[in-house]
DNA sequence: TGCCAGAGGTTGAAAGTTCAATAGAAGTGT
DNA sequence: ACACTTCTATTGAACTTTCAACCTCTGGCA
């Protein structure tokens, strides 16, 4: 024991602080744009976008949660809201009565269609327009590397066997 | 008008989705670690860490908000909590009676001191250990570029002159 | 002095998120 | 058939964040 802490190097520290700041400001910028132009949060936009890419604009709650990297509880609450807004509809599974399917409504698809261009423009303006093509690939590689680690750690919600 | 939307390219799309997923999982991982080992959220840790780096472990509310990239309201609420926990103390400005100084208490410094190694280890394990040295610099450059843009847009709360 | 616009913070309510507990349905074995 | 366990999703309470309204103090200026 008594390993001494491997503190962050100067360069790591700078990268980390820049990342934290950038992440917060970027999220806020996207939220502000969507809230202003569509009365919708980025969180909800993401859900609608994921649904719109699914077959029949429909996904089971758990599948939706996984693609959104959100907890099931978070999704339940979010879908409650989106249902109230008339943008998503719930339907119980026909075969397995435990599952619930969330489906984009016409209105939901429409609002997404109208909102998407402004949102994409904001993502461009704030992120991709600031980066070279190389940097876009660098960013992807960095995120995918970290993602791999995070999902390896986290995916195993199924307990590690010891038999 | 009627500009047609510049949708994201395939590569941009992949970078964007990876970024969103990574950001969410990383935040959750850090929050879980701090919550588990110290009963503290990452949001609070950040505030304590910023204060600990300030002269006399003290900062005005607005300065703290700026360094944390948080709204003043958010900070007020957070400092309320941290004050209840006994980790931060408020003090009114002596000269300008409007300002409030937030100061780390002994207990606050102590909890930060004990918590920091575990947190740094988590940041390392989840982020920097997954990256090459080059990638660390790439990440910093990317984040700083985006940050520059975001702060240029946002800093000007002071209205853009047109005289 | 006295008015007032603006700066610095706080407040309370609404909305969003987390966490642990729960309900209900489907498999599993006896 | 029955009891058990697991899977899927929801619930409600506690906590966090946002948003707009508000309070207090300062500095400018007539």
Short mmCIF file of C-alpha atoms (C1' of nucleotides) in Angstrom, two decimals:
data_model
loop_
_atom_site.label_atom_id
_atom_site.label_comp_id
_atom_site.label_asym_id
_atom_site.label_seq_id
_atom_site.Cartn_x
_atom_site.Cartn_y
_atom_site.Cartn_z
CA UNK A 1 0.00 0.00 0.00
CA UNK A 2 0.91 3.61 0.52
CA UNK A 3 1.45 4.09 -3.19
CA UNK A 4 2.07 7.73 -3.72
CA UNK A 5 -0.36 9.56 -5.92
CA UNK A 6 0.53 10.02 -9.55
CA UNK A 7 -0.57 13.62 -9.84
CA UNK A 8 -1.41 15.07 -13.21
CA UNK A 9 1.49 16.49 -15.16
CA UNK A 10 1.42 20.10 -16.22
CA UNK A 11 0.25 19.12 -19.69
CA UNK A 12 -2.40 16.77 -18.40
CA UNK A 13 -3.65 19.36 -16.00
CA UNK A 14 -4.05 21.90 -18.77
CA UNK A 15 -5.83 19.40 -20.98
CA UNK A 16 -8.13 18.43 -18.15
CA UNK A 17 -9.09 21.98 -17.21
CA UNK A 18 -9.69 22.87 -20.84
CA UNK A 19 -11.83 19.79 -21.26
CA UNK A 20 -13.96 20.55 -18.22
CA UNK A 21 -14.51 24.13 -19.25
CA UNK A 22 -15.20 23.29 -22.86
CA UNK A 23 -17.63 20.55 -21.99
CA UNK A 24 -19.66 22.81 -19.73
CA UNK A 25 -19.76 25.77 -22.10
CA UNK A 26 -20.54 23.63 -25.12
CA UNK A 27 -23.41 21.90 -23.38
CA UNK A 28 -24.78 25.22 -22.28
CA UNK A 29 -24.47 26.74 -25.73
CA UNK A 30 -26.36 23.86 -27.33
CA UNK A 31 -29.00 23.93 -24.64
CA UNK A 32 -29.52 27.64 -25.03
CA UNK A 33 -29.89 27.38 -28.79
CA UNK A 34 -32.42 24.56 -28.62
CA UNK A 35 -34.33 26.16 -25.77
CA UNK A 36 -34.52 29.44 -27.61
CA UNK A 37 -35.41 28.12 -31.05
CA UNK A 38 -37.48 25.10 -30.15
CA UNK A 39 -38.37 25.23 -26.46
CA UNK A 40 -36.58 21.93 -26.02
CA UNK A 41 -33.52 20.82 -24.05
CA UNK A 42 -30.59 19.06 -25.62
CA UNK A 43 -31.45 16.03 -23.50
CA UNK A 44 -34.82 15.73 -25.18
CA UNK A 45 -33.45 16.43 -28.61
CA UNK A 46 -31.09 13.51 -28.23
CA UNK A 47 -33.92 11.17 -27.41
CA UNK A 48 -36.00 12.28 -30.36
CA UNK A 49 -32.97 11.99 -32.63
CA UNK A 50 -32.22 8.45 -31.51
CA UNK A 51 -35.82 7.42 -32.01
CA UNK A 52 -35.93 8.97 -35.47
CA UNK A 53 -33.04 6.76 -36.54
CA UNK A 54 -34.67 3.58 -35.30
CA UNK A 55 -36.80 1.22 -37.40
CA UNK A 56 -40.39 2.40 -37.31
CA UNK A 57 -39.26 5.30 -35.11
CA UNK A 58 -39.61 2.91 -32.22
CA UNK A 59 -37.32 1.53 -29.54
CA UNK A 60 -37.73 -0.33 -26.27
CA UNK A 61 -37.06 1.75 -23.22
CA UNK A 62 -33.94 -0.19 -22.28
CA UNK A 63 -32.52 0.00 -25.78
CA UNK A 64 -33.19 3.73 -25.88
CA UNK A 65 -31.53 4.15 -22.51
CA UNK A 66 -28.48 2.31 -23.70
CA UNK A 67 -28.09 4.31 -26.89
CA UNK A 68 -28.55 7.51 -24.90
CA UNK A 69 -26.19 6.31 -22.16
CA UNK A 70 -28.87 7.27 -19.71
CA UNK A 71 -30.28 5.40 -16.72
CA UNK A 72 -33.65 3.77 -17.12
CA UNK A 73 -35.08 5.99 -14.47
CA UNK A 74 -33.91 9.09 -16.26
CA UNK A 75 -35.51 7.84 -19.42
CA UNK A 76 -38.78 7.00 -17.78
CA UNK A 77 -39.03 10.55 -16.47
CA UNK A 78 -37.93 12.05 -19.76
CA UNK A 79 -40.38 9.98 -21.77
CA UNK A 80 -43.12 11.06 -19.39
CA UNK A 81 -42.40 14.62 -20.41
CA UNK A 82 -42.07 13.88 -24.08
CA UNK A 83 -45.35 12.02 -23.95
CA UNK A 84 -47.04 14.99 -22.32
CA UNK A 85 -45.63 17.17 -25.07
CA UNK A 86 -47.15 14.78 -27.60
CA UNK A 87 -43.82 13.98 -29.21
CA UNK A 88 -43.53 10.38 -28.12
CA UNK A 89 -46.04 7.60 -27.51
CA UNK A 90 -45.70 4.54 -25.28
CA UNK A 91 -46.87 1.09 -26.22
CA UNK A 92 -46.66 -2.12 -24.26
CA UNK A 93 -44.90 -5.04 -25.81
CA UNK A 94 -47.23 -7.54 -27.46
CA UNK A 95 -45.26 -10.67 -26.74
CA UNK A 96 -43.28 -9.74 -23.65
CA UNK A 97 -45.60 -7.65 -21.51
CA UNK A 98 -42.75 -6.24 -19.46
CA UNK A 99 -41.21 -4.20 -22.21
CA UNK A 100 -42.41 -0.78 -23.26
CA UNK A 101 -41.86 0.64 -26.71
CA UNK A 102 -41.35 4.35 -27.16
CA UNK A 103 -42.39 5.64 -30.55
CA UNK A 104 -41.95 9.04 -32.12
CA UNK A 105 -45.30 10.61 -32.96
CA UNK A 106 -45.96 12.58 -36.12
CA UNK A 107 -45.70 15.76 -34.10
CA UNK A 108 -42.45 14.56 -32.61
CA UNK A 109 -40.98 13.82 -35.98
CA UNK A 110 -42.11 17.16 -37.27
CA UNK A 111 -40.60 19.15 -34.44
CA UNK A 112 -37.35 17.25 -34.85
CA UNK A 113 -37.35 17.94 -38.58
CA UNK A 114 -37.79 21.63 -37.99
CA UNK A 115 -35.29 21.78 -35.18
CA UNK A 116 -32.47 19.71 -36.63
CA UNK A 117 -30.98 22.28 -39.03
CA UNK A 118 -30.57 24.90 -36.32
CA UNK A 119 -29.08 22.38 -33.96
CA UNK A 120 -26.64 21.03 -36.49
CA UNK A 121 -25.64 24.55 -37.33
CA UNK A 122 -24.92 25.21 -33.68
CA UNK A 123 -22.82 22.06 -33.37
CA UNK A 124 -20.89 23.13 -36.44
CA UNK A 125 -20.40 26.70 -35.39
CA UNK A 126 -19.28 25.86 -31.90
CA UNK A 127 -17.33 22.70 -32.50
CA UNK A 128 -16.44 21.54 -35.98
CA UNK A 129 -15.84 24.92 -37.53
CA UNK A 130 -13.15 25.43 -34.90
CA UNK A 131 -11.31 22.24 -35.81
CA UNK A 132 -9.20 21.06 -38.72
CA UNK A 133 -10.11 17.83 -40.44
CA UNK A 134 -7.28 16.15 -38.62
CA UNK A 135 -8.56 17.37 -35.32
CA UNK A 136 -11.97 15.91 -36.01
CA UNK A 137 -10.38 12.51 -36.42
CA UNK A 138 -8.19 13.06 -33.40
CA UNK A 139 -11.23 13.90 -31.34
CA UNK A 140 -13.01 10.80 -32.50
CA UNK A 141 -10.03 8.58 -31.70
CA UNK A 142 -9.65 10.10 -28.28
CA UNK A 143 -13.30 9.75 -27.42
CA UNK A 144 -13.51 6.23 -28.74
CA UNK A 145 -10.47 5.17 -26.75
CA UNK A 146 -11.92 6.55 -23.54
CA UNK A 147 -15.32 5.17 -24.39
CA UNK A 148 -13.91 1.70 -24.82
CA UNK A 149 -12.47 1.81 -21.34
CA UNK A 150 -15.60 3.27 -19.78
CA UNK A 151 -17.87 0.74 -21.39
CA UNK A 152 -15.58 -2.12 -20.45
CA UNK A 153 -15.80 -1.03 -16.83
CA UNK A 154 -19.43 -0.24 -16.85
CA UNK A 155 -21.02 -2.73 -19.16
CA UNK A 156 -20.25 -5.54 -16.68
CA UNK A 157 -23.22 -4.72 -14.56
CA UNK A 158 -23.56 -8.46 -14.86
CA UNK A 159 -21.53 -9.52 -11.89
CA UNK A 160 -18.11 -11.03 -12.38
CA UNK A 161 -18.60 -14.74 -11.77
CA UNK A 162 -16.41 -16.53 -9.30
CA UNK A 163 -17.38 -20.19 -9.48
CA UNK B 1 -32.28 32.86 -46.90
CA UNK B 2 -33.17 29.27 -47.54
CA UNK B 3 -29.58 28.24 -47.12
CA UNK B 4 -29.54 24.51 -47.12
CA UNK B 5 -28.30 22.82 -44.03
CA UNK B 6 -24.69 21.72 -43.91
CA UNK B 7 -25.28 18.36 -42.30
CA UNK B 8 -22.48 16.63 -40.47
CA UNK B 9 -20.21 14.47 -42.56
CA UNK B 10 -19.83 10.82 -41.73
CA UNK B 11 -16.60 11.50 -39.86
CA UNK B 12 -18.02 14.44 -37.98
CA UNK B 13 -21.06 12.45 -37.01
CA UNK B 14 -18.94 9.67 -35.60
CA UNK B 15 -16.79 12.13 -33.69
CA UNK B 16 -19.87 13.85 -32.32
CA UNK B 17 -21.59 10.70 -31.15
CA UNK B 18 -18.40 9.44 -29.55
CA UNK B 19 -17.95 12.76 -27.81
CA UNK B 20 -21.48 12.82 -26.43
CA UNK B 21 -21.23 9.26 -25.15
CA UNK B 22 -17.78 9.73 -23.69
CA UNK B 23 -18.70 12.94 -21.96
CA UNK B 24 -21.69 11.40 -20.28
CA UNK B 25 -19.97 8.21 -19.17
CA UNK B 26 -16.89 10.01 -17.96
CA UNK B 27 -18.91 12.44 -15.89
CA UNK B 28 -20.85 9.59 -14.38
CA UNK B 29 -17.74 7.60 -13.61
CA UNK B 30 -16.13 10.51 -11.80
CA UNK B 31 -19.32 11.29 -9.94
CA UNK B 32 -19.69 7.69 -8.82
CA UNK B 33 -16.14 7.50 -7.57
CA UNK B 34 -16.38 10.70 -5.57
CA UNK B 35 -19.80 9.86 -4.23
CA UNK B 36 -18.68 6.44 -3.15
CA UNK B 37 -15.34 7.40 -1.63
CA UNK B 38 -16.14 10.84 -0.28
CA UNK B 39 -19.90 11.38 -0.33
CA UNK B 40 -19.34 14.35 -2.60
CA UNK B 41 -20.36 15.17 -6.17
CA UNK B 42 -17.88 16.16 -8.83
CA UNK B 43 -19.59 19.56 -8.95
CA UNK B 44 -18.69 20.21 -5.34
CA UNK B 45 -15.22 18.82 -5.69
CA UNK B 46 -14.54 21.32 -8.46
CA UNK B 47 -15.56 24.20 -6.26
CA UNK B 48 -13.39 23.08 -3.38
CA UNK B 49 -10.48 22.53 -5.76
CA UNK B 50 -10.80 26.01 -7.24
CA UNK B 51 -10.93 27.57 -3.80
CA UNK B 52 -7.91 25.61 -2.64
CA UNK B 53 -5.86 27.13 -5.44
CA UNK B 54 -6.88 30.69 -4.63
CA UNK B 55 -4.93 33.06 -2.40
CA UNK B 56 -6.02 32.56 1.19
CA UNK B 57 -8.37 29.82 -0.04
CA UNK B 58 -10.82 32.61 -0.74
CA UNK B 59 -12.63 33.92 -3.80
CA UNK B 60 -15.52 36.27 -4.44
CA UNK B 61 -18.68 34.51 -5.55
CA UNK B 62 -18.57 36.00 -9.04
CA UNK B 63 -14.92 35.09 -9.52
CA UNK B 64 -15.61 31.56 -8.35
CA UNK B 65 -18.55 31.31 -10.71
CA UNK B 66 -16.39 32.43 -13.61
CA UNK B 67 -13.61 29.96 -12.91
CA UNK B 68 -16.15 27.19 -12.54
CA UNK B 69 -18.05 28.32 -15.63
CA UNK B 70 -21.19 28.19 -13.54
CA UNK B 71 -24.03 30.64 -13.17
CA UNK B 72 -24.12 32.78 -10.06
CA UNK B 73 -27.37 31.19 -9.03
CA UNK B 74 -25.91 27.74 -9.31
CA UNK B 75 -23.02 28.80 -7.16
CA UNK B 76 -25.18 30.39 -4.54
CA UNK B 77 -27.09 27.14 -4.13
CA UNK B 78 -23.94 25.05 -4.18
CA UNK B 79 -22.19 27.23 -1.61
CA UNK B 80 -25.27 26.97 0.59
CA UNK B 81 -24.75 23.22 0.62
CA UNK B 82 -21.03 23.39 1.10
CA UNK B 83 -21.57 25.80 3.96
CA UNK B 84 -24.02 23.39 5.59
CA UNK B 85 -21.44 20.67 5.21
CA UNK B 86 -18.95 22.92 6.99
CA UNK B 87 -16.52 22.91 4.07
CA UNK B 88 -16.89 26.53 3.02
CA UNK B 89 -17.56 29.74 4.91
CA UNK B 90 -19.09 32.98 3.60
CA UNK B 91 -17.86 36.41 4.52
CA UNK B 92 -19.17 39.77 3.39
CA UNK B 93 -16.78 42.14 1.71
CA UNK B 94 -15.32 44.71 4.05
CA UNK B 95 -15.06 47.57 1.58
CA UNK B 96 -17.75 46.76 -0.97
CA UNK B 97 -20.64 45.40 1.06
CA UNK B 98 -22.25 43.80 -2.00
CA UNK B 99 -19.59 41.19 -2.56
CA UNK B 100 -19.41 37.90 -0.75
CA UNK B 101 -16.21 35.96 -0.26
CA UNK B 102 -16.30 32.18 -0.13
CA UNK B 103 -13.49 30.64 1.88
CA UNK B 104 -12.48 27.03 2.31
CA UNK B 105 -12.66 25.97 5.96
CA UNK B 106 -10.13 23.73 7.64
CA UNK B 107 -12.55 20.86 7.31
CA UNK B 108 -13.06 21.68 3.65
CA UNK B 109 -9.35 21.68 2.99
CA UNK B 110 -8.95 18.45 4.86
CA UNK B 111 -11.68 16.61 2.96
CA UNK B 112 -10.24 17.86 -0.30
CA UNK B 113 -6.76 16.69 0.72
CA UNK B 114 -8.07 13.24 1.50
CA UNK B 115 -10.25 13.04 -1.57
CA UNK B 116 -7.87 14.35 -4.19
CA UNK B 117 -5.68 11.25 -4.66
CA UNK B 118 -8.65 9.01 -5.38
CA UNK B 119 -10.14 11.52 -7.75
CA UNK B 120 -6.91 12.06 -9.63
CA UNK B 121 -6.50 8.32 -9.88
CA UNK B 122 -9.97 8.08 -11.41
CA UNK B 123 -9.23 10.82 -13.93
CA UNK B 124 -6.05 9.02 -14.86
CA UNK B 125 -7.55 5.59 -15.09
CA UNK B 126 -10.52 6.68 -17.16
CA UNK B 127 -8.95 9.35 -19.31
CA UNK B 128 -5.21 9.86 -19.45
CA UNK B 129 -4.17 6.23 -19.18
CA UNK B 130 -6.18 5.63 -22.33
CA UNK B 131 -4.32 8.29 -24.30
CA UNK B 132 -0.86 8.67 -25.76
CA UNK B 133 1.17 11.75 -24.90
CA UNK B 134 0.36 13.13 -28.30
CA UNK B 135 -3.30 12.63 -27.74
CA UNK B 136 -3.16 14.55 -24.49
CA UNK B 137 -1.82 17.53 -26.39
CA UNK B 138 -4.32 17.03 -29.17
CA UNK B 139 -7.12 17.02 -26.66
CA UNK B 140 -5.88 20.20 -25.08
CA UNK B 141 -5.56 21.94 -28.43
CA UNK B 142 -9.04 20.86 -29.46
CA UNK B 143 -10.62 21.96 -26.21
CA UNK B 144 -8.80 25.26 -26.17
CA UNK B 145 -9.82 26.03 -29.73
CA UNK B 146 -13.46 25.37 -28.95
CA UNK B 147 -13.18 27.20 -25.67
CA UNK B 148 -11.84 30.28 -27.39
CA UNK B 149 -14.87 30.38 -29.63
CA UNK B 150 -17.34 29.72 -26.83
CA UNK B 151 -15.86 32.39 -24.60
CA UNK B 152 -15.74 34.88 -27.42
CA UNK B 153 -19.45 34.34 -27.97
CA UNK B 154 -20.39 34.20 -24.36
CA UNK B 155 -18.03 36.54 -22.60
CA UNK B 156 -19.62 39.51 -24.37
CA UNK B 157 -22.47 39.68 -21.95
CA UNK B 158 -21.38 43.24 -22.28
CA UNK B 159 -23.36 44.24 -25.34
CA UNK B 160 -21.62 44.52 -28.68
CA UNK B 161 -21.17 48.22 -29.33
CA UNK B 162 -22.26 49.69 -32.61
CA UNK B 163 -21.33 53.38 -32.60
"C1'" DT C 1 -28.02 65.75 -0.39
"C1'" DG C 2 -31.01 62.87 -3.08
"C1'" DC C 3 -32.18 60.23 -7.05
"C1'" DC C 4 -31.25 56.29 -9.85
"C1'" DA C 5 -29.05 53.04 -12.92
"C1'" DG C 6 -26.22 49.17 -12.62
"C1'" DA C 7 -23.47 45.63 -10.12
"C1'" DG C 8 -23.28 41.58 -6.96
"C1'" DG C 9 -25.86 38.07 -4.90
"C1'" DT C 10 -29.93 35.63 -3.27
"C1'" DT C 11 -34.50 33.57 -3.59
"C1'" DG C 12 -38.26 30.41 -4.75
"C1'" DA C 13 -40.55 27.75 -7.98
"C1'" DA C 14 -40.30 24.71 -11.88
"C1'" DA C 15 -37.81 21.34 -14.25
"C1'" DG C 16 -34.36 17.67 -14.41
"C1'" DT C 17 -31.57 13.87 -12.24
"C1'" DT C 18 -30.39 10.24 -8.97
"C1'" DC C 19 -31.12 6.58 -5.81
"C1'" DA C 20 -33.37 3.02 -3.54
"C1'" DA C 21 -37.65 0.65 -3.30
"C1'" DT C 22 -41.30 -1.44 -5.83
"C1'" DA C 23 -44.53 -3.64 -9.18
"C1'" DG C 24 -45.39 -6.83 -12.60
"C1'" DA C 25 -44.12 -10.34 -16.03
"C1'" DA C 26 -41.15 -14.11 -17.66
"C1'" DG C 27 -38.07 -17.89 -17.03
"C1'" DT C 28 -36.40 -22.02 -14.00
"C1'" DG C 29 -36.57 -25.78 -11.48
"C1'" DT C 30 -39.27 -29.18 -8.61
"C1'" DA D 1 -49.01 -26.03 -10.31
"C1'" DC D 2 -45.71 -23.60 -7.12
"C1'" DA D 3 -42.05 -21.08 -5.36
"C1'" DC D 4 -37.85 -18.46 -6.82
"C1'" DT D 5 -35.17 -15.61 -9.24
"C1'" DT D 6 -34.38 -12.35 -12.80
"C1'" DC D 7 -35.71 -8.91 -16.07
"C1'" DT D 8 -38.07 -4.53 -17.41
"C1'" DA D 9 -39.77 -0.53 -16.17
"C1'" DT D 10 -41.95 2.83 -12.91
"C1'" DT D 11 -42.36 5.46 -8.55
"C1'" DG D 12 -41.44 8.97 -5.14
"C1'" DA D 13 -38.34 11.47 -2.35
"C1'" DA D 14 -34.13 13.99 -2.10
"C1'" DC D 15 -31.13 16.76 -4.48
"C1'" DT D 16 -29.40 19.84 -8.33
"C1'" DT D 17 -29.96 23.22 -11.94
"C1'" DT D 18 -32.32 26.92 -14.31
"C1'" DC D 19 -34.92 31.02 -14.80
"C1'" DA D 20 -36.84 35.22 -13.65
"C1'" DA D 21 -37.82 38.28 -9.96
"C1'" DC D 22 -35.91 40.60 -6.25
"C1'" DC D 23 -32.93 42.91 -2.64
"C1'" DT D 24 -29.07 45.56 -1.29
"C1'" DC D 25 -25.22 48.34 -2.06
"C1'" DT D 26 -22.32 51.49 -4.98
"C1'" DG D 27 -21.13 55.18 -7.88
"C1'" DG D 28 -22.55 58.96 -10.83
"C1'" DC D 29 -24.51 63.22 -11.13
"C1'" DA D 30 -27.79 66.99 -10.80
#
